[in-house]
PDB file of C-alpha atoms and ligand atoms in Angstrom:
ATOM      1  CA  UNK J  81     -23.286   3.275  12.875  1.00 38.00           C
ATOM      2  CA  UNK J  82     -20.910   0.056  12.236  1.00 48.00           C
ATOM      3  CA  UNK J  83     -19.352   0.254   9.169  1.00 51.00           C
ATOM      4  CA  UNK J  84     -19.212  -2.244   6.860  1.00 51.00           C
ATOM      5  CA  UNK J  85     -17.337  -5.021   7.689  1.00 86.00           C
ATOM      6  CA  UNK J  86     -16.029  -5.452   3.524  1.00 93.00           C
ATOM      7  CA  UNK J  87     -13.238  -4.094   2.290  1.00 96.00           C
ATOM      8  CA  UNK J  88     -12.661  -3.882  -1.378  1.00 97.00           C
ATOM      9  CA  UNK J  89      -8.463  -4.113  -2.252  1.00 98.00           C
ATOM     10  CA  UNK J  90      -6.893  -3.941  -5.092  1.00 98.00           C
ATOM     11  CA  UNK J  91      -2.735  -5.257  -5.971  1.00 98.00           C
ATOM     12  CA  UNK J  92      -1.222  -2.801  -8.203  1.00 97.00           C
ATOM     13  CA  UNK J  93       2.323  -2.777  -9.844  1.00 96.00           C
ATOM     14  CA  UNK J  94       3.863  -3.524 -12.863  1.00 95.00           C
ATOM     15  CA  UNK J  95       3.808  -6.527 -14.437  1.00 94.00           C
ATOM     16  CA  UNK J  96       6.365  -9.563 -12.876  1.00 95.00           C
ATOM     17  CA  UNK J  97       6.862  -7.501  -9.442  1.00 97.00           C
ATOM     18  CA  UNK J  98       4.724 -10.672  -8.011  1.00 97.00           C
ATOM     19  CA  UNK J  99       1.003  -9.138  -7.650  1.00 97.00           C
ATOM     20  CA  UNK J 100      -0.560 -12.738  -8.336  1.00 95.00           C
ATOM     21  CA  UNK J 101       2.313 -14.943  -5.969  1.00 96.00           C
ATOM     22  CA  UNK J 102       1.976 -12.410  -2.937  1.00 97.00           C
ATOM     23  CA  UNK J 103      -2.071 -12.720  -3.321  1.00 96.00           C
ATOM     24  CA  UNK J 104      -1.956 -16.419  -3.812  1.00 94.00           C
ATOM     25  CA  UNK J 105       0.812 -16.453  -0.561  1.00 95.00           C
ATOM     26  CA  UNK J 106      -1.635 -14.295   1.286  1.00 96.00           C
ATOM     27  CA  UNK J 107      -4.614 -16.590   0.844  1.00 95.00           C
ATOM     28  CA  UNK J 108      -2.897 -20.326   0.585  1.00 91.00           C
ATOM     29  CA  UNK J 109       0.157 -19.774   1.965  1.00 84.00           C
ATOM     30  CA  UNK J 110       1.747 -21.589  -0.712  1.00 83.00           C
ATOM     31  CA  UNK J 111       4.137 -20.275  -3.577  1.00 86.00           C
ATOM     32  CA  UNK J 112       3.328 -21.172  -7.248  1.00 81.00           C
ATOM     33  CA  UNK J 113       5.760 -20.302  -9.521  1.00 76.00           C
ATOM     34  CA  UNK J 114       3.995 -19.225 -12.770  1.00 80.00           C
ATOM     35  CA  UNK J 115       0.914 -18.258 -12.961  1.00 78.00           C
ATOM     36  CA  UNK J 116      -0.401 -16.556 -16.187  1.00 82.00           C
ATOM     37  CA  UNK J 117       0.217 -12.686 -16.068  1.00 82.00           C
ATOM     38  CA  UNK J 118      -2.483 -12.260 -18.332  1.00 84.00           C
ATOM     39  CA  UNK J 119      -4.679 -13.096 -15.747  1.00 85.00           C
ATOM     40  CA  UNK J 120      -6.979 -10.764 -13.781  1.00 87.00           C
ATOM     41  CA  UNK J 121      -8.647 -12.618 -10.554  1.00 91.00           C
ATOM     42  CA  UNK J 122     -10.897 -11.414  -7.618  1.00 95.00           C
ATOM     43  CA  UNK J 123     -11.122 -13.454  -4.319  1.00 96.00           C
ATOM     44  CA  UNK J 124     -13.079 -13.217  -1.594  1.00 96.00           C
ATOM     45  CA  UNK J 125     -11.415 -13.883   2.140  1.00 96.00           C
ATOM     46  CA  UNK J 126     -12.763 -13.862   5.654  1.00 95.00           C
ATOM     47  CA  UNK J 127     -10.301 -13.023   8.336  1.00 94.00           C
ATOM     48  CA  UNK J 128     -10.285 -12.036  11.673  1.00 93.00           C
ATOM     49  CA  UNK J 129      -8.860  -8.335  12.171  1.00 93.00           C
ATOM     50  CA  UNK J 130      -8.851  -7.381  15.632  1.00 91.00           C
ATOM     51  CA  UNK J 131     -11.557  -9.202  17.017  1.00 88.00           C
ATOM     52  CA  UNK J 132     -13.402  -8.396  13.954  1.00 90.00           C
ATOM     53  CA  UNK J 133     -14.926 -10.544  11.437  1.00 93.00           C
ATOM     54  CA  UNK J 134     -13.845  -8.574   7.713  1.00 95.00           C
ATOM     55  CA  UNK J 135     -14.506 -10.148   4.029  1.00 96.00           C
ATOM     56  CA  UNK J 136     -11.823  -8.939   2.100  1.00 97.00           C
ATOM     57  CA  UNK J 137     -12.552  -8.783  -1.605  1.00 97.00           C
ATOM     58  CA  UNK J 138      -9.150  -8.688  -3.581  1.00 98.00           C
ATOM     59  CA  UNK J 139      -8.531  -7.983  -6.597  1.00 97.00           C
ATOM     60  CA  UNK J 140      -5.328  -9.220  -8.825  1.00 96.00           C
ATOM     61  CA  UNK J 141      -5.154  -6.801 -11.539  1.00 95.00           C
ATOM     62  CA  UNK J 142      -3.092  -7.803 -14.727  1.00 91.00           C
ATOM     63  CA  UNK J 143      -1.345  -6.484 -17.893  1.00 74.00           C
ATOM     64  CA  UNK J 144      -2.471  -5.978 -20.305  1.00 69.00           C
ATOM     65  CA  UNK J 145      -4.808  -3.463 -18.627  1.00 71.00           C
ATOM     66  CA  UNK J 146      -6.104   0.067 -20.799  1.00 84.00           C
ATOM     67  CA  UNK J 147      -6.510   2.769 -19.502  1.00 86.00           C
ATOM     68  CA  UNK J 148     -10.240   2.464 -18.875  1.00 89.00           C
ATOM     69  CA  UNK J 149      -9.826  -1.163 -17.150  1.00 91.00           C
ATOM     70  CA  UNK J 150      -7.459   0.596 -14.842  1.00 92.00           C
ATOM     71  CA  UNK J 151      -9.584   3.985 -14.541  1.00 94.00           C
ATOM     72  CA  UNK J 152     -12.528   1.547 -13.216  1.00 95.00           C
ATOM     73  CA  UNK J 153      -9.862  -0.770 -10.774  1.00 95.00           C
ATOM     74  CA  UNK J 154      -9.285   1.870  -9.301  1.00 96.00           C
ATOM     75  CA  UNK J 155     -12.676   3.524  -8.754  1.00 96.00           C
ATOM     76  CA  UNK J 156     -13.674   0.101  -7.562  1.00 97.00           C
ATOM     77  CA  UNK J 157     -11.137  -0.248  -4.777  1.00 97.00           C
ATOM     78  CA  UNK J 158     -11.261   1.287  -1.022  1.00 97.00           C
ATOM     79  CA  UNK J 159      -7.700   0.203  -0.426  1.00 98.00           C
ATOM     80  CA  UNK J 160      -4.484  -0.415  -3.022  1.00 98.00           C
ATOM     81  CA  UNK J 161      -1.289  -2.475  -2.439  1.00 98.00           C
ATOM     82  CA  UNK J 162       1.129  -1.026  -4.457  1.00 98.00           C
ATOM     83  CA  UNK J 163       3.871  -3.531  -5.342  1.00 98.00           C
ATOM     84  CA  UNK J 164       7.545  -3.193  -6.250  1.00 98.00           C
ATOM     85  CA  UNK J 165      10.343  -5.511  -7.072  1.00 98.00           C
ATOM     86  CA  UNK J 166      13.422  -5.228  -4.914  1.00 98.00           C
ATOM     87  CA  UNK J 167      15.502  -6.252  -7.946  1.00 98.00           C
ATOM     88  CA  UNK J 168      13.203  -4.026 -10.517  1.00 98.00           C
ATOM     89  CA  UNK J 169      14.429  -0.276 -10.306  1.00 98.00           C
ATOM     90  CA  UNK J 170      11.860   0.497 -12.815  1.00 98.00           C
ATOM     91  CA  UNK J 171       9.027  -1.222 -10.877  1.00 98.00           C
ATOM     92  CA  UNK J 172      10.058   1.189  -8.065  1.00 98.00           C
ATOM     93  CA  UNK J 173       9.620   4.067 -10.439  1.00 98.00           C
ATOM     94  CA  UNK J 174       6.292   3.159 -11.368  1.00 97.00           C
ATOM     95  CA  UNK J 175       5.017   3.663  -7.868  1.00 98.00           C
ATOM     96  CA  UNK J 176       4.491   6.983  -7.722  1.00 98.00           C
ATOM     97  CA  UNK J 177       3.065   7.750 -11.221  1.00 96.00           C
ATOM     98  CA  UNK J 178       0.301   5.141  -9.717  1.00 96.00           C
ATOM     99  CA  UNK J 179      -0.134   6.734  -6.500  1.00 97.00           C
ATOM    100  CA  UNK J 180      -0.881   9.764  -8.410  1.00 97.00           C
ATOM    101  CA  UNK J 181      -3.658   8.490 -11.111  1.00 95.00           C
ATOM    102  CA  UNK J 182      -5.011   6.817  -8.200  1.00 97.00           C
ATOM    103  CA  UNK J 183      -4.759  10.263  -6.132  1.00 97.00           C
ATOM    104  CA  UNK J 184      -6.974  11.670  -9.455  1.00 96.00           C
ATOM    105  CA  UNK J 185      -9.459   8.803  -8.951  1.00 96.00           C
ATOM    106  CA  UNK J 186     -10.104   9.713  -5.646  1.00 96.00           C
ATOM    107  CA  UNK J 187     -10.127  13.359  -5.717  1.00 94.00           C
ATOM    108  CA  UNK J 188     -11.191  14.475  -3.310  1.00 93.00           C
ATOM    109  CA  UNK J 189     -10.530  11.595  -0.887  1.00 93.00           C
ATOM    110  CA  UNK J 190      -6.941  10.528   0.353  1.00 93.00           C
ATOM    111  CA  UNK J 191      -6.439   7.190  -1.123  1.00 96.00           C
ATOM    112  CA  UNK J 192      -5.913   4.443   1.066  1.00 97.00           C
ATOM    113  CA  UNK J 193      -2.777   2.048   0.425  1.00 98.00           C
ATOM    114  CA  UNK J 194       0.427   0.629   1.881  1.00 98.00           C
ATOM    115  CA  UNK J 195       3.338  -0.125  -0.001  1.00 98.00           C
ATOM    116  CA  UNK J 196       5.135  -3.568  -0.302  1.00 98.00           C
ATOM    117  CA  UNK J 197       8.805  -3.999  -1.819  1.00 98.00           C
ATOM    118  CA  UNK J 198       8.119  -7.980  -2.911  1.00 98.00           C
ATOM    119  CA  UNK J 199      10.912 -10.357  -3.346  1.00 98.00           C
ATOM    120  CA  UNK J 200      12.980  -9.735  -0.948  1.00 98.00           C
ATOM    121  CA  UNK J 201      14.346 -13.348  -1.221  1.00 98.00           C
ATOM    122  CA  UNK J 202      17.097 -12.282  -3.621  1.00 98.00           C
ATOM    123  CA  UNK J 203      18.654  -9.998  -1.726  1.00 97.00           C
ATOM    124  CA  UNK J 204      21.866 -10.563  -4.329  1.00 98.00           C
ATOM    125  CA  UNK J 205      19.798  -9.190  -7.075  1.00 98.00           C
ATOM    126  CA  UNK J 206      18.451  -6.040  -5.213  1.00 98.00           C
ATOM    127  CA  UNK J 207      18.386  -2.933  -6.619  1.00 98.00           C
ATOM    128  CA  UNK J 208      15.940  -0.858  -4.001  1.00 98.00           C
ATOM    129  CA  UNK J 209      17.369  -0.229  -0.670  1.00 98.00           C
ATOM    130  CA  UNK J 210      14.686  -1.186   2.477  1.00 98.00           C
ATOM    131  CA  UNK J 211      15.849   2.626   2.799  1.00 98.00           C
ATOM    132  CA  UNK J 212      14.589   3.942  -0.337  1.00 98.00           C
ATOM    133  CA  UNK J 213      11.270   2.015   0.069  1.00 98.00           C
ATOM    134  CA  UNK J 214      10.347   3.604   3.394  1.00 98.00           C
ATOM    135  CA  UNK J 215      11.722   6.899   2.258  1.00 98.00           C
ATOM    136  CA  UNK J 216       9.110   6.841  -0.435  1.00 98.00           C
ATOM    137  CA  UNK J 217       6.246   5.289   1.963  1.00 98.00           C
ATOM    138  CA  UNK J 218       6.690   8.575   4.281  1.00 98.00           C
ATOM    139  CA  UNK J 219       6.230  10.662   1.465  1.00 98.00           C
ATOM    140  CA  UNK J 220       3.171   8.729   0.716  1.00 97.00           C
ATOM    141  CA  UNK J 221       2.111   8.688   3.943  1.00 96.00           C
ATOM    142  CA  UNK J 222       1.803   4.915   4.110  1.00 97.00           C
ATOM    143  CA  UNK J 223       2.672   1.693   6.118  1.00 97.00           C
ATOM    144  CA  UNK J 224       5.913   0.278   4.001  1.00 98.00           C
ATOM    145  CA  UNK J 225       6.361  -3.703   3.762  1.00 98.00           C
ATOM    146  CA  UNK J 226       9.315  -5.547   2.331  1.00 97.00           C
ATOM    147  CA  UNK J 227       8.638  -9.389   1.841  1.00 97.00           C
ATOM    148  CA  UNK J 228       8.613 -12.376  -0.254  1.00 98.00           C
ATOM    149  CA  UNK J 229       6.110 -14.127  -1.901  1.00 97.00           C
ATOM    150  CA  UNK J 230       8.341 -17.021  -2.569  1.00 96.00           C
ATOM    151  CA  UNK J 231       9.798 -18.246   0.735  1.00 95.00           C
ATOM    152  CA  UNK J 232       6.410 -16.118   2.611  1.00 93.00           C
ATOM    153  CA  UNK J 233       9.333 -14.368   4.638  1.00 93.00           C
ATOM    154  CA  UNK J 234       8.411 -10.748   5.683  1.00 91.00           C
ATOM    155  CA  UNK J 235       4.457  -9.380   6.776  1.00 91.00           C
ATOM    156  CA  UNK J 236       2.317 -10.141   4.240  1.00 96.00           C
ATOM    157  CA  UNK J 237      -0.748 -10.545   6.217  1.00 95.00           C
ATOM    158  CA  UNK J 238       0.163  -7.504   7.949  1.00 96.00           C
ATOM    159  CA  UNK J 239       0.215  -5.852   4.458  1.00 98.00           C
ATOM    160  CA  UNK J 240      -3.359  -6.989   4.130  1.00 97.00           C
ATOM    161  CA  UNK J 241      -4.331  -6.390   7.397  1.00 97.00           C
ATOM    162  CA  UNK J 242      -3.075  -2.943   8.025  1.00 97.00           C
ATOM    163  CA  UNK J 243      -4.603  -1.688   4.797  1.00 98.00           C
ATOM    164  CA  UNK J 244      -8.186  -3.720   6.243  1.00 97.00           C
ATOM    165  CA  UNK J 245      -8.117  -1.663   9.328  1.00 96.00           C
ATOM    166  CA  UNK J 246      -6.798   1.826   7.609  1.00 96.00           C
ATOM    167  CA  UNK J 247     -10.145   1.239   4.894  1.00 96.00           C
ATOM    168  CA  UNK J 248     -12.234   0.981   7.925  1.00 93.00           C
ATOM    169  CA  UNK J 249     -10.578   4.006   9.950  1.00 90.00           C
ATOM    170  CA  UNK J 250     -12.036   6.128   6.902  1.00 85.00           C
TER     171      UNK J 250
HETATM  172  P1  GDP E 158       2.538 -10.391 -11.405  1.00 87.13           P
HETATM  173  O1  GDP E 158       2.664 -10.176 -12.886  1.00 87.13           O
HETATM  174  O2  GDP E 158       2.820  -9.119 -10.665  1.00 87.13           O
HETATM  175  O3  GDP E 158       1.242 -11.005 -10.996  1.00 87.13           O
HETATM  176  O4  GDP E 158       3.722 -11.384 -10.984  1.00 87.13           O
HETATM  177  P2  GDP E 158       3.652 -12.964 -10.720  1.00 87.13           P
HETATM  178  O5  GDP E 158       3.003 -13.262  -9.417  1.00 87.13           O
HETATM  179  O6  GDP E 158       3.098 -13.647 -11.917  1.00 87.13           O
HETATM  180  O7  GDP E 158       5.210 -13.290 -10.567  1.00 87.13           O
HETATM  181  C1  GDP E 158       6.120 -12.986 -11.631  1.00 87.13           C
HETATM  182  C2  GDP E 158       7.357 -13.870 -11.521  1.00 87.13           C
HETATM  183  O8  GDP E 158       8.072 -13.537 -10.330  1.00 87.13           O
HETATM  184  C3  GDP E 158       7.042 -15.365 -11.415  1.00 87.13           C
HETATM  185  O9  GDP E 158       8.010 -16.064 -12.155  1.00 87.13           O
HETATM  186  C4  GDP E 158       7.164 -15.668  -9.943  1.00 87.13           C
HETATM  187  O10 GDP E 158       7.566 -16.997  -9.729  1.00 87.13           O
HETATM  188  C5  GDP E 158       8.239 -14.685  -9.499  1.00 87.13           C
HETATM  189  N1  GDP E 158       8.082 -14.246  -8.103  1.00 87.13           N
HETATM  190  C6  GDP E 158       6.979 -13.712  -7.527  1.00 87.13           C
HETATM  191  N2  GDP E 158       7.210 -13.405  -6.240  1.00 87.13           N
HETATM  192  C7  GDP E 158       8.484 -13.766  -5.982  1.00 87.13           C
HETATM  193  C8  GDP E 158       9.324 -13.703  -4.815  1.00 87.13           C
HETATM  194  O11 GDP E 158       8.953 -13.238  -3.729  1.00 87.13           O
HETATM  195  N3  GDP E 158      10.601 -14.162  -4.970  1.00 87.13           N
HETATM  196  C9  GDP E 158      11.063 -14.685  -6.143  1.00 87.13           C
HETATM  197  N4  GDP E 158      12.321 -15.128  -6.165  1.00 87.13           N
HETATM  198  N5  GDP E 158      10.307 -14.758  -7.247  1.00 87.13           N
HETATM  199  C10 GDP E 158       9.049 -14.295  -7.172  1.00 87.13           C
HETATM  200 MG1   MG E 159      -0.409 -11.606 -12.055  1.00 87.13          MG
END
């Protein structure tokens, strides 16, 4: 039987790595430059994925977020974007302590995601190699995206779309 043709995503990462610009990129393909960080969003988008009509429901989690909020975020989702700062080492240390209560979530299952190093625009300010970031997506096991939100350089809608067609691979 068909599956489904709705995937339910979630953006992950700490707070300021860009969860809400990339999202907002993704579906307007416009920039904003604040938007409140306190604020937790869901959209729904219909997109064509290889010849295949898929509703997307995303979901823009934001700080601050308890443990329970997160607990149910993640139970919710079929697929997770985990985002990073390029110029944030710690945001890039948070990834895997994420991957992992998500991997406790899901236990059994193998949880879904790809990995995107976001704002890749100030490449002055960086402080993750592109190396690092797909040395840690191939010990994740997962497709590895560096981009920016800001100038909409890099694959976002691959980002989106990859993660579409690995949720409906499972
Ligand atoms: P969130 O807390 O993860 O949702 O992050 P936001 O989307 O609110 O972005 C946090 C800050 O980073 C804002 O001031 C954005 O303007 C900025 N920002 C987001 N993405 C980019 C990017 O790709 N490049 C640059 N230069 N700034 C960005
Ligand atoms: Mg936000």
């Amino acid at each position: 039987m068909a599956k489904s043709a709705e995937v339910k995503l979630a953006v992950f990462g700490r707070a300021g790595v860009g969860k809400s610009a990339l999202v907002v990129r993704f579906l307007t393909k416009r920039f904003i430059w604040e938007y409140d960080p306190t604020l937790e969003s869901t959209y729904r988008h219909q997109a064509n994925i290889d010849d295949d009509v898929v509703t997307m429901e995303i979901l823009d989690t934001a700080g601050p977020e308890d443990l329970l909020q997160r607990e149910g975020h993640m139970r919710w989702g079929e697929g997770f974007v985990i985002v990073y700062d390029i110029t944030d080492r710690g945001s890039f240390d948070e990834v895997v302590p994420l991957k992992n209560f998500l991997d406790e979530i899901k236990k059994p299952k193998n949880v879904t995601l790809v990995l995107v190093g976001n704002k890749a625009d100030l490449e002055h300010a960086r402080q993750v190699s592109t190396e690092e970031g797909e040395k840690l997506a191939t010990e994740l096991a997962c497709a590895f995206y560096e981009c920016s939100a800001c100038t909409g350089d890099g694959s976002i809608h691959e980002a989106f779309y990859e993660l579409c067609r690995e949720v409906r691979r499972r």
